[in-house]
XYZ file of C-alpha atoms in Angstrom:
653
model
C 69.149 67.715 120.911
C 70.893 64.732 119.287
C 73.496 67.081 117.882
C 74.078 68.606 121.331
C 74.544 65.143 122.871
C 77.024 64.181 120.158
C 78.912 67.425 120.678
C 79.058 66.797 124.436
C 80.342 63.231 123.915
C 82.998 64.514 121.542
C 84.123 67.047 124.139
C 84.355 64.349 126.818
C 86.386 62.111 124.514
C 88.667 65.028 123.630
C 89.239 65.815 127.330
C 89.982 62.126 128.006
C 92.544 62.037 125.214
C 94.164 65.239 126.506
C 94.406 63.765 130.006
C 95.783 60.491 128.611
C 98.484 62.246 126.602
C 99.298 64.512 129.539
C 99.616 61.447 131.813
C 101.936 59.668 129.404
C 104.046 62.797 129.121
C 104.117 63.133 132.914
C 105.174 59.501 133.294
C 108.016 60.086 130.857
C 109.102 63.130 132.817
C 108.944 61.171 136.082
C 110.970 58.365 134.498
C 113.577 60.907 133.527
C 113.592 62.356 137.028
C 114.061 58.966 138.761
C 116.876 57.973 136.457
C 119.692 56.072 138.188
C 122.149 58.431 139.865
C 125.410 59.038 138.046
C 128.378 56.848 139.098
C 130.934 58.786 141.146
C 134.549 57.774 140.538
C 136.568 57.565 143.800
C 139.818 59.522 143.902
C 143.041 58.152 145.399
C 146.529 59.513 146.014
C 149.702 58.416 144.232
C 150.970 56.504 147.290
C 147.931 54.203 147.633
C 148.943 50.554 147.136
C 146.580 48.064 145.512
C 146.953 45.657 148.423
C 145.321 48.146 150.795
C 142.137 48.172 148.681
C 139.961 45.088 149.201
C 137.633 45.551 146.212
C 138.435 42.960 143.497
C 137.640 45.351 140.645
C 137.191 49.121 140.705
C 137.554 52.380 138.793
C 139.535 55.221 140.386
C 140.841 58.635 139.436
C 144.572 59.262 139.862
C 146.032 62.729 140.436
C 148.875 64.270 138.456
C 152.504 63.610 139.408
C 152.419 59.825 140.000
C 155.502 59.331 137.798
C 157.603 60.294 140.827
C 160.084 57.504 141.818
C 158.903 57.804 145.441
C 155.873 55.736 144.439
C 157.324 52.253 144.057
C 156.080 49.885 141.369
C 156.900 46.155 141.209
C 156.528 44.198 137.979
C 155.681 44.774 134.309
C 152.125 44.521 132.871
C 151.111 42.415 135.892
C 152.029 44.238 139.102
C 152.493 43.055 142.703
C 149.755 44.474 144.943
C 152.430 46.214 147.016
C 152.791 48.641 144.083
C 151.383 52.145 143.833
C 148.153 51.819 141.823
C 148.643 55.082 139.961
C 152.392 54.547 139.517
C 151.643 51.197 137.841
C 149.104 52.905 135.577
C 151.752 55.382 134.403
C 154.323 52.592 133.952
C 151.880 50.552 131.849
C 151.060 53.529 129.618
C 147.367 53.651 130.549
C 147.952 57.094 132.100
C 150.518 59.812 131.624
C 151.839 62.015 134.418
C 148.762 64.271 134.240
C 146.553 61.589 135.860
C 143.081 60.363 134.966
C 140.674 57.434 135.352
C 141.762 53.788 135.334
C 140.154 50.378 135.752
C 141.937 48.087 138.236
C 141.362 44.343 138.423
C 142.911 42.032 141.040
C 144.496 38.756 139.834
C 146.434 35.923 141.463
C 149.883 36.352 142.971
C 152.915 35.569 140.815
C 156.069 33.552 141.513
C 158.135 36.481 140.228
C 157.846 40.031 138.903
C 160.300 41.551 136.429
C 161.192 45.203 136.730
C 161.521 47.444 133.690
C 161.814 51.083 132.673
C 158.721 52.332 130.848
C 156.969 55.687 130.352
C 159.303 57.465 132.747
C 158.813 54.952 135.593
C 161.390 52.372 136.718
C 159.555 49.356 138.142
C 161.441 46.962 140.400
C 161.777 43.182 140.360
C 160.285 41.065 143.122
C 160.817 37.312 143.623
C 157.286 36.582 144.808
C 154.107 38.223 146.125
C 150.722 37.034 147.299
C 148.435 39.157 145.073
C 148.651 40.987 141.737
C 146.658 43.468 139.692
C 146.376 44.765 136.134
C 145.297 48.204 134.950
C 143.415 49.344 131.849
C 141.513 52.376 130.605
C 138.837 53.609 133.004
C 135.860 52.455 130.941
C 133.123 50.551 132.823
C 132.425 47.023 131.644
C 128.860 46.064 130.786
C 127.028 44.236 133.572
C 129.429 45.309 136.303
C 128.593 47.836 139.004
C 131.647 49.616 140.355
C 131.872 51.016 143.897
C 131.599 54.773 144.432
C 133.638 54.366 147.637
C 136.513 51.950 148.144
C 136.871 49.365 150.896
C 140.254 49.443 152.641
C 141.938 46.671 154.597
C 142.429 48.685 157.800
C 141.330 51.846 159.565
C 144.721 53.342 158.759
C 143.823 53.522 155.081
C 143.887 56.829 153.205
C 140.133 56.690 152.901
C 139.696 56.343 156.636
C 141.908 59.363 157.237
C 139.691 61.381 154.942
C 136.552 60.301 156.777
C 135.337 57.723 154.246
C 133.572 54.714 155.716
C 135.431 51.443 155.315
C 133.697 48.074 155.112
C 134.714 44.448 155.559
C 134.728 42.605 152.254
C 132.525 39.678 151.266
C 132.675 38.203 147.751
C 129.422 38.735 145.813
C 127.257 35.653 145.396
C 126.796 36.208 141.667
C 130.284 36.579 140.129
C 130.601 39.160 137.412
C 127.427 41.062 138.286
C 128.869 43.490 140.785
C 132.172 44.707 142.143
C 130.520 46.293 145.207
C 131.602 44.575 148.459
C 128.976 43.498 150.950
C 129.515 44.332 154.652
C 130.491 41.084 156.386
C 128.251 41.552 159.423
C 125.295 42.141 157.106
C 125.868 38.705 155.585
C 126.278 36.973 158.926
C 123.255 38.694 160.460
C 122.897 40.530 163.740
C 122.681 37.327 165.814
C 126.354 36.409 165.341
C 128.185 35.880 168.617
C 131.487 37.742 168.817
C 134.430 36.135 170.587
C 132.663 32.760 170.870
C 134.753 30.200 172.716
C 134.126 26.497 172.994
C 135.991 24.115 175.253
C 137.182 20.618 174.538
C 135.832 17.861 176.824
C 137.695 17.724 180.113
C 139.956 14.710 180.669
C 138.866 11.925 183.024
C 140.114 12.218 186.602
C 142.898 9.735 185.972
C 144.359 11.751 183.104
C 146.103 14.188 185.350
C 147.731 11.518 187.465
C 148.929 9.272 184.674
C 152.664 9.468 184.030
C 153.550 8.881 180.373
C 156.822 7.425 179.182
C 159.486 10.107 179.340
C 162.069 11.379 176.857
C 165.430 9.649 177.363
C 167.305 11.438 180.148
C 170.634 11.629 178.225
C 169.133 14.162 175.830
C 167.965 16.192 178.772
C 164.173 16.026 178.934
C 162.211 16.563 182.142
C 161.201 13.563 184.227
C 158.178 15.116 185.944
C 154.521 15.269 184.885
C 151.882 17.756 185.978
C 150.215 15.343 188.409
C 151.640 17.049 191.474
C 151.011 20.603 190.261
C 148.048 22.621 191.583
C 144.937 23.008 189.450
C 145.727 26.629 188.585
C 143.756 26.493 185.365
C 141.375 24.103 183.669
C 141.033 24.193 179.895
C 138.403 26.748 179.026
C 137.617 27.925 182.558
C 139.322 31.324 182.447
C 137.908 32.195 179.054
C 134.408 31.217 180.180
C 134.763 33.544 183.148
C 135.679 36.306 180.709
C 132.268 36.102 179.066
C 132.791 33.421 176.424
C 129.876 31.139 175.554
C 130.075 27.422 176.497
C 129.514 24.786 173.849
C 125.995 23.811 174.954
C 124.818 27.382 174.379
C 125.969 27.327 170.740
C 123.584 24.676 169.416
C 121.536 27.279 167.545
C 124.621 28.580 165.753
C 124.760 25.612 163.365
C 121.836 27.004 161.392
C 123.538 30.355 160.775
C 125.567 31.142 157.644
C 129.184 29.972 157.885
C 131.747 32.786 157.895
C 133.982 33.179 154.842
C 136.858 34.155 157.135
C 138.462 37.404 158.162
C 139.788 39.069 154.937
C 142.150 41.308 156.929
C 144.076 38.198 158.040
C 144.633 36.226 154.844
C 147.469 33.834 155.786
C 148.220 30.141 155.186
C 149.076 28.812 158.621
C 150.686 25.570 159.792
C 150.803 24.614 163.477
C 153.580 22.191 164.454
C 152.365 20.684 167.740
C 154.448 18.724 170.225
C 153.241 15.110 170.485
C 156.347 13.742 172.228
C 156.034 11.301 175.125
C 157.353 13.656 177.815
C 154.630 16.247 177.219
C 152.085 13.946 178.870
C 148.360 13.593 178.232
C 147.327 16.593 180.265
C 149.703 19.056 178.618
C 148.719 17.651 175.235
C 145.048 18.436 175.955
C 145.954 21.998 177.002
C 147.847 22.342 173.724
C 144.766 21.188 171.765
C 142.578 23.652 173.661
C 145.026 26.383 172.669
C 144.677 25.397 168.996
C 140.882 25.513 169.279
C 141.012 28.974 170.856
C 143.373 30.251 168.136
C 141.118 28.841 165.404
C 138.124 30.621 166.939
C 139.996 33.920 167.267
C 141.331 33.753 163.703
C 137.920 33.251 162.032
C 138.985 30.544 159.565
C 137.580 30.738 156.030
C 138.433 30.792 152.303
C 138.516 34.607 152.223
C 140.670 34.802 155.349
C 143.141 32.568 157.224
C 143.450 28.846 156.517
C 145.029 26.480 159.033
C 146.545 23.009 159.069
C 148.214 20.966 161.800
C 151.349 18.796 161.822
C 152.159 16.714 164.911
C 155.737 15.722 165.607
C 157.442 13.176 167.852
C 160.057 10.856 166.388
C 158.674 11.720 162.951
C 156.185 14.372 161.793
C 152.749 13.594 160.367
C 150.116 15.894 158.848
C 146.894 15.771 160.897
C 145.073 17.877 158.298
C 146.151 20.348 155.633
C 145.082 23.859 154.647
C 142.098 22.865 152.511
C 140.644 20.195 154.827
C 138.567 22.551 157.000
C 137.119 25.844 155.767
C 135.643 27.237 158.999
C 136.591 27.486 162.656
C 133.824 25.167 163.855
C 134.895 22.201 161.705
C 138.557 22.813 162.438
C 137.984 22.764 166.204
C 136.120 19.460 165.876
C 139.111 18.027 163.984
C 141.534 19.282 166.654
C 139.459 17.528 169.336
C 140.024 14.183 167.558
C 143.852 14.447 167.414
C 145.576 11.741 169.472
C 149.084 11.982 170.899
C 151.786 10.073 168.977
C 154.604 9.943 171.552
C 158.318 9.579 170.874
C 161.115 12.149 170.982
C 160.834 15.882 170.214
C 162.445 16.125 166.766
C 161.521 19.719 165.956
C 164.153 20.241 163.247
C 162.891 17.213 161.349
C 159.330 18.546 161.613
C 160.307 21.974 160.243
C 162.089 20.333 157.300
C 158.980 18.229 156.649
C 156.750 21.305 156.595
C 159.143 23.170 154.280
C 159.252 20.332 151.755
C 155.696 19.009 151.936
C 153.112 21.155 153.701
C 152.955 24.418 151.735
C 152.118 22.923 148.348
C 149.261 23.699 145.992
C 147.844 20.203 146.462
C 147.652 20.833 150.213
C 145.728 24.080 149.738
C 148.540 26.634 149.629
C 147.025 29.632 147.850
C 150.200 31.388 146.741
C 148.486 34.732 147.314
C 148.766 34.464 151.120
C 151.888 34.548 153.346
C 153.090 31.167 154.631
C 153.383 31.019 158.422
C 154.557 28.106 160.606
C 153.963 28.231 164.381
C 156.191 25.733 166.208
C 155.133 24.683 169.724
C 157.876 23.173 171.889
C 157.610 21.673 175.372
C 161.001 22.131 177.047
C 163.546 21.817 174.255
C 164.053 19.852 170.999
C 165.931 16.560 170.788
C 167.500 17.575 167.461
C 168.889 20.794 165.953
C 166.592 23.418 164.475
C 168.863 26.222 163.190
C 169.603 24.924 159.681
C 166.093 23.576 159.138
C 164.594 26.926 160.164
C 166.982 28.881 157.963
C 166.006 26.759 154.961
C 162.322 27.316 155.807
C 162.842 31.082 155.899
C 164.729 30.944 152.599
C 161.691 29.138 151.177
C 159.481 32.054 152.173
C 158.040 30.613 155.407
C 157.718 32.922 158.416
C 158.678 30.922 161.513
C 157.139 31.592 164.953
C 158.253 29.708 168.076
C 156.192 29.165 171.247
C 158.263 27.526 173.975
C 156.703 26.191 177.192
C 158.593 25.599 180.432
C 162.161 26.008 179.222
C 165.187 24.356 180.763
C 166.180 25.248 184.318
C 169.813 25.952 185.189
C 170.336 22.287 186.132
C 168.713 21.085 182.899
C 170.610 23.356 180.476
C 173.466 20.854 180.293
C 171.096 18.487 178.463
C 169.983 20.999 175.828
C 171.404 19.953 172.451
C 171.230 23.449 170.883
C 171.338 26.361 173.391
C 169.166 29.374 172.490
C 167.452 27.256 169.846
C 164.445 29.607 169.518
C 166.648 32.639 168.786
C 168.556 30.608 166.203
C 165.330 29.467 164.550
C 163.684 32.867 164.068
C 165.248 35.530 161.873
C 164.998 38.388 164.375
C 165.453 38.202 168.119
C 163.282 41.220 168.949
C 160.575 39.088 170.547
C 158.073 39.416 167.702
C 158.605 35.888 166.352
C 159.134 34.028 169.623
C 156.882 33.672 172.656
C 158.107 32.104 175.889
C 155.506 30.662 178.289
C 156.722 29.862 181.799
C 153.860 27.543 182.712
C 151.445 25.475 180.609
C 148.565 26.921 182.611
C 149.459 30.346 181.181
C 149.368 29.223 177.542
C 145.835 30.578 176.992
C 147.154 34.123 177.578
C 149.179 33.775 174.371
C 146.164 33.399 172.055
C 145.509 37.064 171.320
C 149.201 38.165 171.085
C 149.881 35.334 168.617
C 146.806 36.056 166.480
C 147.702 39.740 166.329
C 151.237 39.000 165.139
C 150.277 36.323 162.623
C 147.692 38.653 161.059
C 150.111 41.606 160.873
C 151.138 40.761 157.301
C 153.125 43.994 156.943
C 155.600 42.625 159.516
C 155.807 39.096 158.102
C 159.057 40.033 156.407
C 161.623 37.907 158.186
C 162.153 35.215 155.603
C 165.187 37.015 154.199
C 167.606 39.844 154.919
C 169.832 41.886 152.630
C 172.848 39.814 153.683
C 171.494 36.263 153.414
C 169.214 36.141 150.379
C 171.183 36.884 147.195
C 173.147 35.213 144.435
C 176.034 37.652 143.779
C 178.049 37.391 140.587
C 181.317 39.358 140.305
C 182.288 40.306 136.719
C 186.009 41.136 136.838
C 187.909 43.018 134.126
C 191.187 41.173 133.481
C 192.346 43.330 130.549
C 195.979 44.323 129.921
C 195.441 47.877 131.209
C 194.707 46.573 134.701
C 198.078 44.952 135.353
C 199.067 42.236 137.806
C 199.409 44.465 140.907
C 196.101 46.250 140.377
C 194.385 42.941 139.651
C 195.330 41.775 143.165
C 193.817 45.005 144.517
C 190.592 44.260 142.619
C 190.491 40.758 144.124
C 190.879 42.256 147.602
C 187.935 44.542 146.839
C 185.860 41.511 145.792
C 186.864 39.682 148.994
C 186.002 42.702 151.180
C 182.510 42.851 149.679
C 182.002 39.095 150.033
C 182.968 39.175 153.723
C 179.914 41.298 154.505
C 177.432 38.579 153.510
C 176.191 35.424 155.236
C 177.414 32.711 152.885
C 176.022 29.161 152.696
C 173.914 26.913 150.436
C 170.729 28.446 151.872
C 172.035 31.991 152.444
C 173.921 34.267 150.033
C 175.949 32.470 147.347
C 178.942 33.912 145.467
C 180.080 33.320 141.881
C 182.796 35.002 139.794
C 183.991 35.307 136.192
C 186.863 37.158 134.503
C 186.824 38.701 131.064
C 189.053 40.261 128.412
C 188.063 39.740 124.738
C 187.022 36.319 125.987
C 185.292 35.150 129.122
C 186.148 32.607 131.804
C 183.913 31.269 134.585
C 186.075 31.185 137.698
C 183.438 29.498 139.929
C 179.651 29.234 139.963
C 177.131 29.810 142.754
C 176.997 26.122 143.716
C 180.752 25.511 144.106
C 181.604 27.040 147.500
C 179.175 27.054 150.438
C 181.253 28.620 153.240
C 182.788 32.057 153.603
C 186.391 30.784 154.071
C 186.121 28.671 150.912
C 184.798 31.618 148.897
C 187.542 33.959 150.132
C 190.253 31.396 149.372
C 188.852 30.868 145.873
C 188.927 34.630 145.208
C 192.505 34.820 146.456
C 193.595 32.059 144.034
C 192.244 33.718 140.845
C 194.912 34.239 138.185
C 195.320 37.382 136.104
C 194.386 36.803 132.445
C 195.330 39.956 130.393
C 193.818 40.961 127.033
C 191.220 43.349 125.598
C 187.982 44.725 127.092
C 184.671 43.325 125.790
C 182.290 44.247 128.605
C 179.085 43.686 126.617
C 180.037 40.110 125.793
C 181.001 39.586 129.450
C 177.526 40.619 130.636
C 175.900 38.193 128.188
C 178.235 35.434 129.364
C 177.403 36.124 133.011
C 173.662 35.894 132.314
C 174.125 32.523 130.607
C 176.773 30.896 132.792
C 176.068 32.415 136.212
C 172.574 33.808 136.617
C 170.664 31.142 134.705
C 171.657 28.833 137.560
C 170.444 31.236 140.242
C 167.740 29.956 142.610
C 164.228 31.345 142.004
C 163.920 32.702 145.553
C 167.248 34.584 145.418
C 167.870 38.208 144.528
C 170.275 38.358 141.591
C 173.078 40.914 142.020
C 175.755 41.558 139.380
C 178.803 43.582 140.496
C 180.977 44.536 137.506
C 184.457 46.073 137.950
C 186.209 47.634 134.933
C 189.008 50.139 134.277
C 188.173 51.272 130.722
C 185.678 51.746 127.911
C 184.377 48.578 126.314
C 185.364 47.611 122.761
C 181.825 46.326 122.143
C 178.306 47.635 122.780
C 177.042 47.367 126.366
C 173.553 48.820 125.932
C 171.674 45.748 124.722
C 173.352 43.291 127.159
C 172.646 45.723 130.029
C 168.979 46.009 128.982
C 168.683 42.212 128.879
C 170.167 41.966 132.370
C 167.721 44.553 133.731
C 164.806 42.803 132.006
C 165.773 39.480 133.595
C 165.665 41.060 137.035
C 169.427 41.200 137.611
C 170.309 44.203 139.784
C 173.578 45.533 138.351
C 176.239 47.588 140.131
C 178.953 49.086 137.894
C 182.293 49.979 139.540
C 184.636 52.040 137.357
C 188.338 52.727 137.953
C 190.807 55.132 136.299
C 189.924 55.216 132.582
C 186.416 53.785 132.888
C 183.758 55.798 131.001
C 181.145 57.350 133.292
C 178.416 57.288 130.612
C 179.024 53.583 130.047
C 178.861 52.825 133.776
C 175.476 54.551 133.962
C 174.149 52.477 131.066
C 175.309 49.223 132.665
C 173.999 50.087 136.144
C 170.422 49.500 137.273
C 168.268 52.652 137.428
C 168.721 54.994 139.242
C 172.384 55.103 138.234
C 173.380 57.310 141.173
C 172.689 54.352 143.499
C 174.265 51.650 141.314
C 177.250 53.253 139.504
C 180.480 54.205 141.308
C 183.798 55.626 140.110
C 187.229 55.928 141.770
C 190.252 57.562 140.194
C 192.732 54.836 141.165
C 192.683 51.171 142.243
C 193.961 51.901 145.741
C 190.728 53.780 146.474
C 188.435 50.857 145.698
C 188.143 50.019 149.409
C 186.240 53.285 149.929
C 183.384 52.008 147.761
C 182.722 48.863 149.848
C 180.498 50.440 152.568
C 178.573 52.470 149.953
C 177.782 49.373 147.872
C 176.705 47.362 150.940
C 174.556 50.228 152.206
C 172.811 50.628 148.862
C 172.230 46.881 148.505
C 170.557 46.805 151.925
C 168.626 50.047 151.435
C 167.178 48.754 148.181
C 166.379 45.383 149.732
C 164.635 46.917 152.752
C 162.513 49.143 150.511
C 160.998 46.071 148.867
C 158.093 44.137 150.373
C 158.893 40.636 151.642
C 156.341 37.875 152.633
């Protein structure tokens, strides 16, 4: 009996052990089955630019064939985000033309990008861009989760066309732990109010009837105030009727998370508001309400647009800069506290002030976002704006003008600078200027302005192909040219120069002549008008001697292009009639590396292979040959066309 009991107990223990082992084995199998799903690498096309992808760090698979020159690349090692992602990977040597996986990481924008020829890809130079990226082998980093689907900046993205869901980007709260963007509305919660509008306090009854001191009549400012005009619109009333929420209904919003801003509208924005005496208190309040409405519509935040305000009268003053307020709510409160300064309407002085002082790093300028200045003008300025605006555009600032209640036929005689708005903006197609007939209609401009300011692909008016270069002419003065042909060469140089807008802030011209030796005829900073440049070209004397083209290129880089302005495109136009006595390959490579775009013009006995070495890649667009000097004039339109085609193919902010 005892033996039977012991045998039974042993059997029970054996069954328990079997079940225990089986359970452990089953748990292991289940653990294997619930293993984390395998990471799927997103695929992109060769034409996808890094700037269209919002993710700060991601792994993608590139197809074959991205070495094609159709896919533009800007920079070397560090690339402007306007570049093809896969084209940059081939240029950097991470991929070959057969494609593969790469790791892309976004970095800050650069003040300049140097083009180079590498791995079968010719990258281009770019003076400045708001965002950059680097590429490396497609190996995941430890502790980082990479997205299986990419987030694009607009619904027009390649992913959206293919049916992939796009998401708004929010930076992760724990840096370095994940590269997966969080949907913005998920962060803000479902209680967020869209299109929220708050109104500034209405002025006291006397505000509308008070007549402020007026601008001096000799400079042509209006002498009437709005006191006698009908109450067509009260600040905030129309927008409230359209379904916007009044301020008292927003008290619960203060407890909600503050927005990080709209990432699809990342711009650094300065408003230049009119605080002159003739605008009056009532118009000034309408102007402030307009600023509040724009701030609300923009969704201010560190990941999106930032906004500062400068008020002008006799002299401009910064009310607050880009880094003062990091959300729309705080910014609107600051706008409410702005008081009118009075004085004249010196708009040109205000634009110069903004160009020199506002868009600095200390004031919150990010460098990776386009600079935009919106100038609000009541009537017309009391100083000139054309030169100040041109300098602002040359400094990379996109100028918008909003003009209210322009001069009537009787008042036009007082306007200091007719058509001042068209002279201030770089294109007169209506995109950069908005004319408002009546102050009561200003609120209708909010959405059109916001749409244009946020359309960063069209913020390209700072420069044109004819007003943004430093052009250095390298002229062969060797004995084989001869006195008569040398005059023909000078005429060719003059004909090219005539096509450009020449001034201190527009295109600048320099010239040198070479034989065995080199001579600087005049630098970029000597002549600032077209007549002066043309007269200087006409006065050049023929030198005569040998032909050392390589040494001439080195001399030009040292004596001409080292003094070029950082925001200028550097163009070298070399004219020669024979083969060089020295090597041109290394000097030409140095020029290309330093971002100098080189055009080589050969005449008569010039060597075609040498012209192609000197010229920027592709040579077919930068090297030209004519059989005799009298045919040089035929090259002028081709050179101008190619200069402008190349310029227009590059992104500008």
